[in-house]
Structure formats: structure tokens, C-alpha cells
Coordinates of C-alpha atoms and ligand atoms in Angstrom, one line a residue:
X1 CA 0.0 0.0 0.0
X2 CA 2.9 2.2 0.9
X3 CA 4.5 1.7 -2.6
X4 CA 0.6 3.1 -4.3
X5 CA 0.6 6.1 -2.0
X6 CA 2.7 8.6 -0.3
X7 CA -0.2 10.3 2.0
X8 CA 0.0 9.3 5.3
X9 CA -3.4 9.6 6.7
X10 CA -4.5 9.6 10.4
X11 CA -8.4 9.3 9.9
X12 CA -10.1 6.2 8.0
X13 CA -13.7 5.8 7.3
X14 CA -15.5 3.0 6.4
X15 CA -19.1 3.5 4.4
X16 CA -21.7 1.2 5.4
X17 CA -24.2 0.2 3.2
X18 CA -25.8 2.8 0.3
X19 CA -23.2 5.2 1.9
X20 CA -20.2 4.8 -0.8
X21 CA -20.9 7.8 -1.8
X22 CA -18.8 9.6 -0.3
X23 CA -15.9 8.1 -1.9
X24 CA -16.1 9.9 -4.7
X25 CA -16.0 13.3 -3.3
X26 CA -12.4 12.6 -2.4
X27 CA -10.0 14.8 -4.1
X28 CA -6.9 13.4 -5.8
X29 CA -8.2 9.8 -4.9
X30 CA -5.4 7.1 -4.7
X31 CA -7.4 3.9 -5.3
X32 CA -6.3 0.3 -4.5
X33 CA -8.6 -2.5 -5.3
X34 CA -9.2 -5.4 -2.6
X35 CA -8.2 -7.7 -5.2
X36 CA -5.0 -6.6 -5.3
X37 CA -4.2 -6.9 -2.0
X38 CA -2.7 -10.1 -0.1
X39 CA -5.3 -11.5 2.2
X40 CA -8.0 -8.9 1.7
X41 CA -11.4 -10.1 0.9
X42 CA -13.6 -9.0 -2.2
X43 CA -16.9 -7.6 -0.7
X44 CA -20.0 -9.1 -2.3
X45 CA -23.0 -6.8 -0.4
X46 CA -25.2 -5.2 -2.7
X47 CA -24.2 -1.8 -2.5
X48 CA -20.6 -2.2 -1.7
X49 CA -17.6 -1.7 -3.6
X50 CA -14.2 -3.5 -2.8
X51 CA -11.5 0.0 -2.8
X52 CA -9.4 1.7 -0.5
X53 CA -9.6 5.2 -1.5
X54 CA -6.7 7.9 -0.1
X55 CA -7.5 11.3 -0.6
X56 CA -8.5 14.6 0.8
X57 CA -11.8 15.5 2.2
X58 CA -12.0 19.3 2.5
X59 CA -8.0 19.2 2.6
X60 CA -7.9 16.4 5.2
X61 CA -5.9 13.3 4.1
X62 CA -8.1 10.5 4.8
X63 CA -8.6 6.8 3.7
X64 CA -11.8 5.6 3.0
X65 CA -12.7 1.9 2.8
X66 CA -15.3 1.8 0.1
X67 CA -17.1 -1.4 0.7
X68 CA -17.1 -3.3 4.0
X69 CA -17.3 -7.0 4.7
X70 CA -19.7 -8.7 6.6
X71 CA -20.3 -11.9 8.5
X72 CA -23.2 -13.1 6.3
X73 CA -21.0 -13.1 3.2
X74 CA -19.6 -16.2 4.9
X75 CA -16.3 -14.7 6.2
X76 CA -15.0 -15.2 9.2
X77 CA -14.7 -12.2 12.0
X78 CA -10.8 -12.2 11.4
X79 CA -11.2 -12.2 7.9
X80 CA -13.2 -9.1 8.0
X81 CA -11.4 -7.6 10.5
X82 CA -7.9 -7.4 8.6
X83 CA -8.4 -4.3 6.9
X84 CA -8.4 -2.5 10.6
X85 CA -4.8 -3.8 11.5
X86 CA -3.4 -2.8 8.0
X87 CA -5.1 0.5 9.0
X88 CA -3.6 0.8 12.0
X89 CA -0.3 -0.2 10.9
X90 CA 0.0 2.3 8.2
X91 CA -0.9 4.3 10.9
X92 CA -4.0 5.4 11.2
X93 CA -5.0 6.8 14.8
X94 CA -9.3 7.8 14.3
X95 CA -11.8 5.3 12.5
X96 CA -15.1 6.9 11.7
X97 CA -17.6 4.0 10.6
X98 CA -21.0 3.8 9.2
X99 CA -23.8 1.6 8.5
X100 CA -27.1 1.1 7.7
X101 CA -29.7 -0.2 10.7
X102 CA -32.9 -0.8 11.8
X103 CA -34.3 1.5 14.5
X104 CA -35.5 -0.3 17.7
X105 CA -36.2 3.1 19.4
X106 CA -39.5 4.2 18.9
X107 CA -38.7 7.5 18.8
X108 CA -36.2 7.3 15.8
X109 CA -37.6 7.5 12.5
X110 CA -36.4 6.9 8.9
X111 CA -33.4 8.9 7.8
X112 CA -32.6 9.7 11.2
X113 CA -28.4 9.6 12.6
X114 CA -27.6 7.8 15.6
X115 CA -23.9 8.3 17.3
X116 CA -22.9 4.9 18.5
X117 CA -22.3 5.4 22.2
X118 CA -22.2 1.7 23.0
X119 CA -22.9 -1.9 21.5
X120 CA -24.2 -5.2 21.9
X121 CA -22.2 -7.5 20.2
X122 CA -24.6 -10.8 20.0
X123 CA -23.1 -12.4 16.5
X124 CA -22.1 -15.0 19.1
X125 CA -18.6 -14.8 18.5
X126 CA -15.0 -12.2 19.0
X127 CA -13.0 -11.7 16.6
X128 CA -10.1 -11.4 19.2
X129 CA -10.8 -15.4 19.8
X130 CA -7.1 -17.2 19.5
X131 CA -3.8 -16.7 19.9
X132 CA -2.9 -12.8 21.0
X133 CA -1.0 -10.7 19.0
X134 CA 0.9 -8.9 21.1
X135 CA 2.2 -6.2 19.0
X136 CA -1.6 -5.2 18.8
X137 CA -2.9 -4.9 22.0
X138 CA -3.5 -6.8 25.0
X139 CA -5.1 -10.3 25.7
X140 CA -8.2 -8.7 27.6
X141 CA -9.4 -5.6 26.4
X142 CA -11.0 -2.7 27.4
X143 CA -14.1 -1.8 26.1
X144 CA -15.7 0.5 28.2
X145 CA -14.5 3.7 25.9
X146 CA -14.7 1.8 22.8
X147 CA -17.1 5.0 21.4
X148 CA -14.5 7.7 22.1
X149 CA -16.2 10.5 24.0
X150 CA -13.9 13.2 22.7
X151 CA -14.8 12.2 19.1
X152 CA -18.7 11.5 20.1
X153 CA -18.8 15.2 21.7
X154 CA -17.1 16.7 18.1
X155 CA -19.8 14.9 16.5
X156 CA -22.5 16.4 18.5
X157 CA -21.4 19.8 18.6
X158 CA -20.8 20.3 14.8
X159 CA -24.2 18.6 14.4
X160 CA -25.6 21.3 16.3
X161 CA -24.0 24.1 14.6
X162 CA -25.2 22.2 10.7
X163 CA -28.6 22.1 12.0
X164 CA -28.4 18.1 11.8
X165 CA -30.7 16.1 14.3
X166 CA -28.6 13.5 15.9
X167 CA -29.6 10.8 18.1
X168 CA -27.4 8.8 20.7
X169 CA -28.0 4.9 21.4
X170 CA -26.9 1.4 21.7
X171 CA -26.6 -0.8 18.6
X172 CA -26.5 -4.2 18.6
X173 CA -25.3 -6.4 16.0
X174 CA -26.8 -9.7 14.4
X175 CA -24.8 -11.7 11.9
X176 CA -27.9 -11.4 9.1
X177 CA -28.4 -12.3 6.6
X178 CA -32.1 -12.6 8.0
X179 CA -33.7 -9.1 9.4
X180 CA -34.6 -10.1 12.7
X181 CA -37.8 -11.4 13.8
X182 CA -40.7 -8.6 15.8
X183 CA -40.0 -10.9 19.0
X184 CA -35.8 -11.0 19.0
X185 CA -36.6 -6.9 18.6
X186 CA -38.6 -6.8 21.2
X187 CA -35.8 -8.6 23.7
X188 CA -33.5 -6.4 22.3
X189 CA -35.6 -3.6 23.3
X190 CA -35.9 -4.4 26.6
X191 CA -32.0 -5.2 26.5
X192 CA -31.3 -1.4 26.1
X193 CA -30.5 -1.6 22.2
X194 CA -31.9 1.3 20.2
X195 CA -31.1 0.2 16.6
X196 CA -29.7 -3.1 15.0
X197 CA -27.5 -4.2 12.2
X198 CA -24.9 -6.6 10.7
X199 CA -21.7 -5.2 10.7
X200 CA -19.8 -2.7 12.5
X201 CA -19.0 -4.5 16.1
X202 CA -16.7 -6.4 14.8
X203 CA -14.6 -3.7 14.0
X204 CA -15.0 -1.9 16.7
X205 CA -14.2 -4.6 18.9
X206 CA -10.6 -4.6 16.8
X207 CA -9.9 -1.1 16.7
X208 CA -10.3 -1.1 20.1
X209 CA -8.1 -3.8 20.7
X210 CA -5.2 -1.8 18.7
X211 CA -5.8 1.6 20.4
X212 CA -7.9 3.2 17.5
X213 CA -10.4 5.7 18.2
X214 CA -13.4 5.1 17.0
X215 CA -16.5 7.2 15.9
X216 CA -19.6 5.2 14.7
X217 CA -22.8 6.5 13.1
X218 CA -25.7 4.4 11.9
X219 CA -28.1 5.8 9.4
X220 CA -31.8 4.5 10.7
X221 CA -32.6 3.0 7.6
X222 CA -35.7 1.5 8.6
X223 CA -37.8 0.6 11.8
X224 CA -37.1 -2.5 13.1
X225 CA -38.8 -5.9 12.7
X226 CA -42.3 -5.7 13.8
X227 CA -42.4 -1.6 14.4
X228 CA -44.5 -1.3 11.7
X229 CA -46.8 -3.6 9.9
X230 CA -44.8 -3.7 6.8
X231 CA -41.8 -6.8 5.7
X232 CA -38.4 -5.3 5.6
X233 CA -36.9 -5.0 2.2
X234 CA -32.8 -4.2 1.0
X235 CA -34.5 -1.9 -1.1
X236 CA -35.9 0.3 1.6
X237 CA -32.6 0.0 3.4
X238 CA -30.3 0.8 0.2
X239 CA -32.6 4.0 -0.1
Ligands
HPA1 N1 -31.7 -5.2 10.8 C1 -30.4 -5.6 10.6 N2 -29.6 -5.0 9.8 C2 -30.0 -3.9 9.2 C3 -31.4 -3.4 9.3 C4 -32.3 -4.1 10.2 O1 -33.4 -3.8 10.4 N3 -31.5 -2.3 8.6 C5 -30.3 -2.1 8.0 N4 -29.4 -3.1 8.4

């Protein structure tokens, strides 16, 4: 990566679903393909390319990961984790993330933002499972300011002064590829979650593990399961 690009970037962001958009505003964009990269995976979500993209967003150099991967495609947690150690090895310090979810908070609607000020990881597995690597981070990690405060507070505050209504919650993750059912939202509910999704924890969980600071925002993309009398579609989410 080092031989494609001389920036040196300290921010990454990674575009959940219907969000690679952003991508393309990045001026004098370096772009690597996943393919060409030793042990990254090709992602195969509708919606998400497989780049990373170096460039500047309003003169900040930044790397953007256009097209995430996700446990449903059949990878395993470490697999879609190893673009956040080559991150933080090329020495990236802040990773803002996005994704798509489903609101579980009444009082979200459609089109809303939600900072990510904690999760619920309940894909059933870590992707810290097995042998440490030191030269990471430690065996047992802290996880308590996984959702940098510092980074949350930025995010409210310039919010504020765009006019942008932002929300605060818990989001818990699912491996998918199934939406949820109405009664796994409504224990999830009365777990403290606010939205739900398929990605994201992982990532955080790793980051966290190799001192990255992390900023997360879902885009409520739908209600929830059961919310309203309607199915859920990848249309309406894509939107
Ligand atoms: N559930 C899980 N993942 C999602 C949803 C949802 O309702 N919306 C967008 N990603």
C-alpha cells in the first residue's frame, strides 16, 4: 500500500451500506482495489464496492474503505477484521464508521443519525478469539470507551451548529443475513438496544483492541422488525 501512495493519513472511514458515496468526493483519490491486496477479501454486499480510497476531504488526508465486509457473506470475524490492523499499521490513529440499521427506538424514525455510544455485540462470537497478537494490543481488552467521548462530543457539537438532528443509542449487531424477527426486537428492546444491524462490532471490537479511536454512526434505515406492519426489504434500506 505504501509503494501506491505517499499520504500518510491519520483518519479512515468505512461506508456502510448505500453510503459509498462519499468516496467519490475525495479529491486526488489514490485507489487500490481489494483484489489486489494479499489477504483482503472481495466484498459481495449489494451496494458495496471493494477500494481503498486515499485522498483529501476538505483538505484532510483520509482513507476511505469503500465497501465493507460482513459476516453473512460467509467470512470469518478475522477475515473481515484485517483491513483494521493494516489500517492501524500504516498508521491510522481515528476510525469513523458507518452503516445502515434498523431502528428499535420508537422515537427514531427513517433517515434519522444515531452516534454509536455503545454496543451489543450478539453475533455469538470475537474476533479477538485465539492466539494474541501482542504487537496489537492486549489479551483482555477494554471496552468500556470503545465510542470515544472526545470524538462523540465533536460529533455532536458540529451537528448542532449544521442544524443536523442527531440521536445517541446502543446498537446491537446480528450476523444477518435474516432481518430479525418482531420478538428477537422486542428482547433487544428491553435489553437497552436502540437500533440493529450486521456489521460494525466487529470492527470496533478490533480497533479497540489496537488503540484506534473510534467514531460510529448508523443511518436508521428502517424501523425495526415488527415496528410497523410492513416486511423489511434491502430496497428500503439501500434508499
Ligand atoms: N436489521 C439488521 N440490519 C439492518 C437493518 C435491520 O433492520 N437495517 C439495515 N441493516
Amino acid at each position: 500500500i505504501e509503494q501506491k501512495t505517499t499520504l500518510k493519513p491519520k483518519v479512515a472511514i468505512v461506508l456502510g451500506s448505500g453510503l459509498n458515496s462519499l468516496a467519490d468526493e475525495l479529491q486526488k483519490p489514490c485507489v487500490i482495489a481489494y483484489k489486489e491486496l494479499p489477504h483482503f477479501v472481495v466484498s459481495t454486499a449489494p451496494g458495496h464496492q471493494g477500494n481503498l480510497i486515499f485522498g483529501y476531504l476538505d483538505d484532510v488526508p483520509v482513507l476511505c474503505m469503500q465497501g465493507r465486509l460482513h459476516v453473512y457473506e460467509g467470512y470469518s470475524l478475522e477475515t473481515i477484521t484485517y483491513p483494521i490492523r493494516v489500517m492501524a499499521a500504516l498508521g491510522i490513529e481515528k476510525l469513523i464508521l458507518s452503516n445502515a440499521a434498523g431502528g428499535i427506538d420508537i422515537d427514531f424514525a427513517v433517515g434519522d443519525l444515531m452516534i454509536i455510544s455503545d454496543h451489543i455485540n450478539f453475533m455469538g462470537r470475537n474476533p479477538l478469539i485465539g492466539a494474541n497478537e501482542t504487537e496489537f494490543g492486549p489479551r483482555f481488552n477494554d471496552m468500556t470507551f470503545a465510542y470515544d467521548r472526545e470524538l462523540r462530543g465533536l460529533a455532536h457539537q458540529t451537528a448542532e451548529e449544521l442544524g443536523i438532528k442527531l440521536q445517541e443509542g446502543v446498537y446491537l449487531a446480528c450476523t444477518g443475513p435474516s432481518y430479525e424477527t418482531p420478538a428477537e426486537i422486542r428482547m433487544f428492546r428491553s435489553w437497552g438496544a436502540n437500533a440493529v444491524g450486521m456489521s460494525t462490532v466487529p470492527e470496533v471490537i478490533v480497533a479497540a483492541h489496537c488503540g484506534l479511536k473510534v467514531l460510529a454512526i448508523s443511518c436508521i434505515s428502517n424501523m425495526a422488525a415488527g415496528i410497523l406492519d410492513q416486511p423489511l426489504t434491502e430496497e428500503e434500506v439501500l434508499a
